[in-house]
Amino acid sequence: ETGVTQTPRHLVMGMTNKKSLKCEQHLGHNAMYWYKQSAKKPLELMFVYNFKEQTENNSVPSRFSPECPNSSHLFLHLHTLQPEDSALYLCASSHRVYRETQYFGPGTRLLVL
Amino acid sequence: SQELEQSPQSLIVQEGKNLTINCTSSKTLYGLYWYKQKYGEGLIFLMMLQKGGEEKSHEKITAKLDEKKQQSSLHITASQPSHAGIYLCGADDYQGGSEKLVFGKGTKLTVNP
């Protein structure tokens, strides 16, 4: 048990749907992250939040919209996705942003039809 | 940006055998992290190394960072089926005023009983 939970664990959506992924951390951390993991590719950082403020957007398309209402919760809002967006989306948290161990949630497996 | 190359890409061993996974960086490593991932699930933190020549062990897994801080190895002694999974190395990458964690593509380990 890593202390980072993600819901839903699996999601199938059409290209015209709008859905949201949720992440919650119970570790008292101040930094939270979204990563994308596609087959045959390294883990890709998408967004970084530090004390609820976005500090990094790694050139992510606007069809992905993050939201961080507090240091314990992180959302990823999805709309008009493409089939190539199908992947495992992982949330992580750490005490601080720089040079700190990140702890990961179990991920949401997303399939876009 | 920093790139991490892991070798081998996949490994099949008989239960009880020892094995080593390598992670080589294109730049000096300032923080090197080892994670384990079960297929389709989140990453489990194993160990973090920072100093040249550093070595850490947990149960039957030992990780080392070489003196030049450009290569790390993960050694498993007397492997068990529970060791099976994907092993990922990650490193702190500082570029253009921002810092993020970059990952290798992973090494898939299969342990046959």
mmCIF file of N, CA and C in Angstrom, chain A residues 2 9 35 37 40-45 48 55-56 58 88 90 97-107 109, chain B residues 30-31 33 35 37 39-45 47-48 50 86 88 92 94 97-105:
data_model
loop_
_atom_site.group_PDB
_atom_site.id
_atom_site.type_symbol
_atom_site.label_atom_id
_atom_site.label_comp_id
_atom_site.label_asym_id
_atom_site.label_seq_id
_atom_site.Cartn_x
_atom_site.Cartn_y
_atom_site.Cartn_z
ATOM 1 N N THR A 2 0.788 2.014 -1.080
ATOM 2 C CA THR A 2 1.683 3.155 -1.213
ATOM 3 C C THR A 2 1.088 4.429 -0.665
ATOM 4 N N ARG A 9 -9.997 2.459 -11.931
ATOM 5 C CA ARG A 9 -8.821 1.663 -12.317
ATOM 6 C C ARG A 9 -8.832 1.363 -13.821
ATOM 7 N N TYR A 35 1.542 11.088 -14.922
ATOM 8 C CA TYR A 35 2.405 10.468 -15.923
ATOM 9 C C TYR A 35 1.546 9.655 -16.882
ATOM 10 N N GLN A 37 1.900 6.266 -19.409
ATOM 11 C CA GLN A 37 2.739 5.123 -19.762
ATOM 12 C C GLN A 37 2.103 4.388 -20.935
ATOM 13 N N LYS A 40 5.812 0.191 -24.971
ATOM 14 C CA LYS A 40 7.109 0.329 -25.637
ATOM 15 C C LYS A 40 7.751 1.700 -25.460
ATOM 16 N N LYS A 41 7.189 2.554 -24.611
ATOM 17 C CA LYS A 41 7.768 3.880 -24.406
ATOM 18 C C LYS A 41 8.041 4.102 -22.926
ATOM 19 N N PRO A 42 9.048 4.918 -22.624
ATOM 20 C CA PRO A 42 9.295 5.219 -21.207
ATOM 21 C C PRO A 42 8.148 6.023 -20.617
ATOM 22 N N LEU A 43 8.059 6.001 -19.315
ATOM 23 C CA LEU A 43 7.081 6.824 -18.607
ATOM 24 C C LEU A 43 7.277 8.292 -18.990
ATOM 25 N N GLU A 44 6.170 8.979 -19.301
ATOM 26 C CA GLU A 44 6.254 10.379 -19.705
ATOM 27 C C GLU A 44 5.578 11.269 -18.673
ATOM 28 N N LEU A 45 6.324 12.252 -18.192
ATOM 29 C CA LEU A 45 5.734 13.212 -17.270
ATOM 30 C C LEU A 45 4.764 14.108 -18.024
ATOM 31 N N VAL A 48 3.006 18.683 -13.304
ATOM 32 C CA VAL A 48 3.507 18.718 -11.932
ATOM 33 C C VAL A 48 2.788 19.810 -11.170
ATOM 34 N N THR A 55 3.394 23.636 -11.822
ATOM 35 C CA THR A 55 4.758 24.095 -12.085
ATOM 36 C C THR A 55 5.340 23.506 -13.365
ATOM 37 N N GLU A 56 4.660 22.541 -13.932
ATOM 38 C CA GLU A 56 5.189 21.913 -15.138
ATOM 39 C C GLU A 56 4.038 21.404 -15.993
ATOM 40 N N ASN A 58 4.244 19.469 -19.533
ATOM 41 C CA ASN A 58 5.237 18.927 -20.446
ATOM 42 C C ASN A 58 4.685 18.835 -21.869
ATOM 43 N N LEU A 88 -1.775 3.766 -19.820
ATOM 44 C CA LEU A 88 -1.912 3.708 -18.359
ATOM 45 C C LEU A 88 -1.533 5.083 -17.819
ATOM 46 N N LEU A 90 -0.705 7.301 -14.651
ATOM 47 C CA LEU A 90 -0.229 7.118 -13.287
ATOM 48 C C LEU A 90 -0.133 8.446 -12.569
ATOM 49 N N VAL A 97 9.088 18.910 -4.632
ATOM 50 C CA VAL A 97 9.225 18.654 -6.064
ATOM 51 C C VAL A 97 10.633 18.187 -6.411
ATOM 52 N N TYR A 98 11.633 18.737 -5.811
ATOM 53 C CA TYR A 98 12.999 18.483 -6.269
ATOM 54 C C TYR A 98 13.687 17.359 -5.511
ATOM 55 N N ARG A 99 14.215 16.430 -6.252
ATOM 56 C CA ARG A 99 15.062 15.358 -5.740
ATOM 57 C C ARG A 99 14.450 14.649 -4.532
ATOM 58 N N GLU A 100 13.210 14.262 -4.719
ATOM 59 C CA GLU A 100 12.517 13.516 -3.682
ATOM 60 C C GLU A 100 11.933 12.258 -4.287
ATOM 61 N N THR A 101 11.886 11.208 -3.519
ATOM 62 C CA THR A 101 11.287 9.969 -4.002
ATOM 63 C C THR A 101 9.806 10.181 -4.280
ATOM 64 N N GLN A 102 9.373 9.728 -5.440
ATOM 65 C CA GLN A 102 7.966 9.816 -5.799
ATOM 66 C C GLN A 102 7.290 8.470 -5.540
ATOM 67 N N TYR A 103 6.089 8.539 -4.993
ATOM 68 C CA TYR A 103 5.311 7.338 -4.703
ATOM 69 C C TYR A 103 4.105 7.320 -5.637
ATOM 70 N N PHE A 104 3.912 6.180 -6.268
ATOM 71 C CA PHE A 104 2.930 6.076 -7.344
ATOM 72 C C PHE A 104 1.640 5.373 -6.904
ATOM 73 N N GLY A 105 0.549 5.774 -7.561
ATOM 74 C CA GLY A 105 -0.704 5.061 -7.426
ATOM 75 C C GLY A 105 -0.747 3.865 -8.361
ATOM 76 N N PRO A 106 -1.839 3.105 -8.325
ATOM 77 C CA PRO A 106 -1.949 1.897 -9.148
ATOM 78 C C PRO A 106 -2.242 2.165 -10.615
ATOM 79 N N GLY A 107 -2.643 3.406 -10.925
ATOM 80 C CA GLY A 107 -2.882 3.744 -12.321
ATOM 81 C C GLY A 107 -4.320 3.552 -12.763
ATOM 82 N N ARG A 109 -6.148 2.459 -16.292
ATOM 83 C CA ARG A 109 -5.954 1.940 -17.662
ATOM 84 C C ARG A 109 -7.058 2.529 -18.531
ATOM 85 N N TYR B 30 22.483 12.324 -10.471
ATOM 86 C CA TYR B 30 22.451 12.988 -9.163
ATOM 87 C C TYR B 30 21.473 12.337 -8.207
ATOM 88 N N GLY B 31 20.567 11.590 -8.767
ATOM 89 C CA GLY B 31 19.627 10.817 -7.965
ATOM 90 C C GLY B 31 19.144 9.701 -8.853
ATOM 91 N N TYR B 33 16.800 6.181 -9.012
ATOM 92 C CA TYR B 33 15.728 5.484 -8.321
ATOM 93 C C TYR B 33 15.443 4.164 -9.026
ATOM 94 N N TYR B 35 12.485 1.233 -9.327
ATOM 95 C CA TYR B 35 11.094 0.895 -9.068
ATOM 96 C C TYR B 35 10.804 -0.480 -9.670
ATOM 97 N N GLN B 37 7.402 -2.704 -11.177
ATOM 98 C CA GLN B 37 6.024 -2.559 -11.637
ATOM 99 C C GLN B 37 5.472 -3.920 -12.046
ATOM 100 N N TYR B 39 2.630 -5.886 -14.117
ATOM 101 C CA TYR B 39 2.004 -5.491 -15.374
ATOM 102 C C TYR B 39 0.699 -4.731 -15.151
ATOM 103 N N GLY B 40 0.600 -3.547 -15.769
ATOM 104 C CA GLY B 40 -0.626 -2.772 -15.720
ATOM 105 C C GLY B 40 -0.907 -2.111 -14.388
ATOM 106 N N GLU B 41 0.068 -2.103 -13.505
ATOM 107 C CA GLU B 41 -0.145 -1.512 -12.189
ATOM 108 C C GLU B 41 0.857 -0.400 -11.920
ATOM 109 N N GLY B 42 0.766 0.177 -10.742
ATOM 110 C CA GLY B 42 1.637 1.285 -10.395
ATOM 111 C C GLY B 42 3.047 0.849 -10.069
ATOM 112 N N LEU B 43 3.917 1.831 -9.882
ATOM 113 C CA LEU B 43 5.314 1.565 -9.572
ATOM 114 C C LEU B 43 5.507 1.477 -8.064
ATOM 115 N N ILE B 44 6.279 0.489 -7.648
ATOM 116 C CA ILE B 44 6.619 0.334 -6.238
ATOM 117 C C ILE B 44 8.063 0.761 -6.054
ATOM 118 N N PHE B 45 8.290 1.727 -5.180
ATOM 119 C CA PHE B 45 9.631 2.229 -4.929
ATOM 120 C C PHE B 45 10.476 1.172 -4.236
ATOM 121 N N MET B 47 14.538 1.494 -4.134
ATOM 122 C CA MET B 47 15.687 2.147 -3.520
ATOM 123 C C MET B 47 16.078 3.401 -4.273
ATOM 124 N N MET B 48 16.786 4.276 -3.558
ATOM 125 C CA MET B 48 17.319 5.485 -4.168
ATOM 126 C C MET B 48 18.809 5.585 -3.853
ATOM 127 N N GLN B 50 22.398 8.078 -4.376
ATOM 128 C CA GLN B 50 22.836 9.432 -4.710
ATOM 129 C C GLN B 50 24.342 9.575 -4.840
ATOM 130 N N ILE B 86 8.352 -5.774 -13.935
ATOM 131 C CA ILE B 86 9.162 -4.862 -14.752
ATOM 132 C C ILE B 86 9.931 -3.942 -13.817
ATOM 133 N N LEU B 88 12.194 -0.660 -13.347
ATOM 134 C CA LEU B 88 12.439 0.627 -13.992
ATOM 135 C C LEU B 88 13.452 1.431 -13.194
ATOM 136 N N ASP B 92 16.870 11.906 -11.641
ATOM 137 C CA ASP B 92 16.569 13.335 -11.606
ATOM 138 C C ASP B 92 17.261 13.999 -12.795
ATOM 139 N N TYR B 94 17.789 17.649 -14.557
ATOM 140 C CA TYR B 94 17.657 19.096 -14.392
ATOM 141 C C TYR B 94 17.979 19.764 -15.719
ATOM 142 N N GLY B 97 16.044 25.074 -16.042
ATOM 143 C CA GLY B 97 15.403 25.639 -14.861
ATOM 144 C C GLY B 97 14.328 24.765 -14.252
ATOM 145 N N SER B 98 14.051 23.638 -14.852
ATOM 146 C CA SER B 98 13.068 22.742 -14.241
ATOM 147 C C SER B 98 13.685 21.370 -14.032
ATOM 148 N N GLU B 99 13.104 20.651 -13.119
ATOM 149 C CA GLU B 99 13.639 19.343 -12.800
ATOM 150 C C GLU B 99 12.523 18.321 -12.860
ATOM 151 N N LYS B 100 12.824 17.185 -13.439
ATOM 152 C CA LYS B 100 11.824 16.131 -13.495
ATOM 153 C C LYS B 100 12.508 14.787 -13.411
ATOM 154 N N LEU B 101 11.706 13.781 -13.197
ATOM 155 C CA LEU B 101 12.192 12.414 -13.114
ATOM 156 C C LEU B 101 12.016 11.770 -14.490
ATOM 157 N N VAL B 102 13.113 11.267 -15.055
ATOM 158 C CA VAL B 102 13.039 10.564 -16.335
ATOM 159 C C VAL B 102 13.281 9.083 -16.085
ATOM 160 N N PHE B 103 12.702 8.246 -16.940
ATOM 161 C CA PHE B 103 12.762 6.811 -16.726
ATOM 162 C C PHE B 103 13.358 6.083 -17.920
ATOM 163 N N GLY B 104 13.924 4.913 -17.638
ATOM 164 C CA GLY B 104 14.295 3.993 -18.693
ATOM 165 C C GLY B 104 13.053 3.248 -19.159
ATOM 166 N N LYS B 105 13.220 2.419 -20.191
ATOM 167 C CA LYS B 105 12.072 1.700 -20.748
ATOM 168 C C LYS B 105 11.711 0.464 -19.940
#
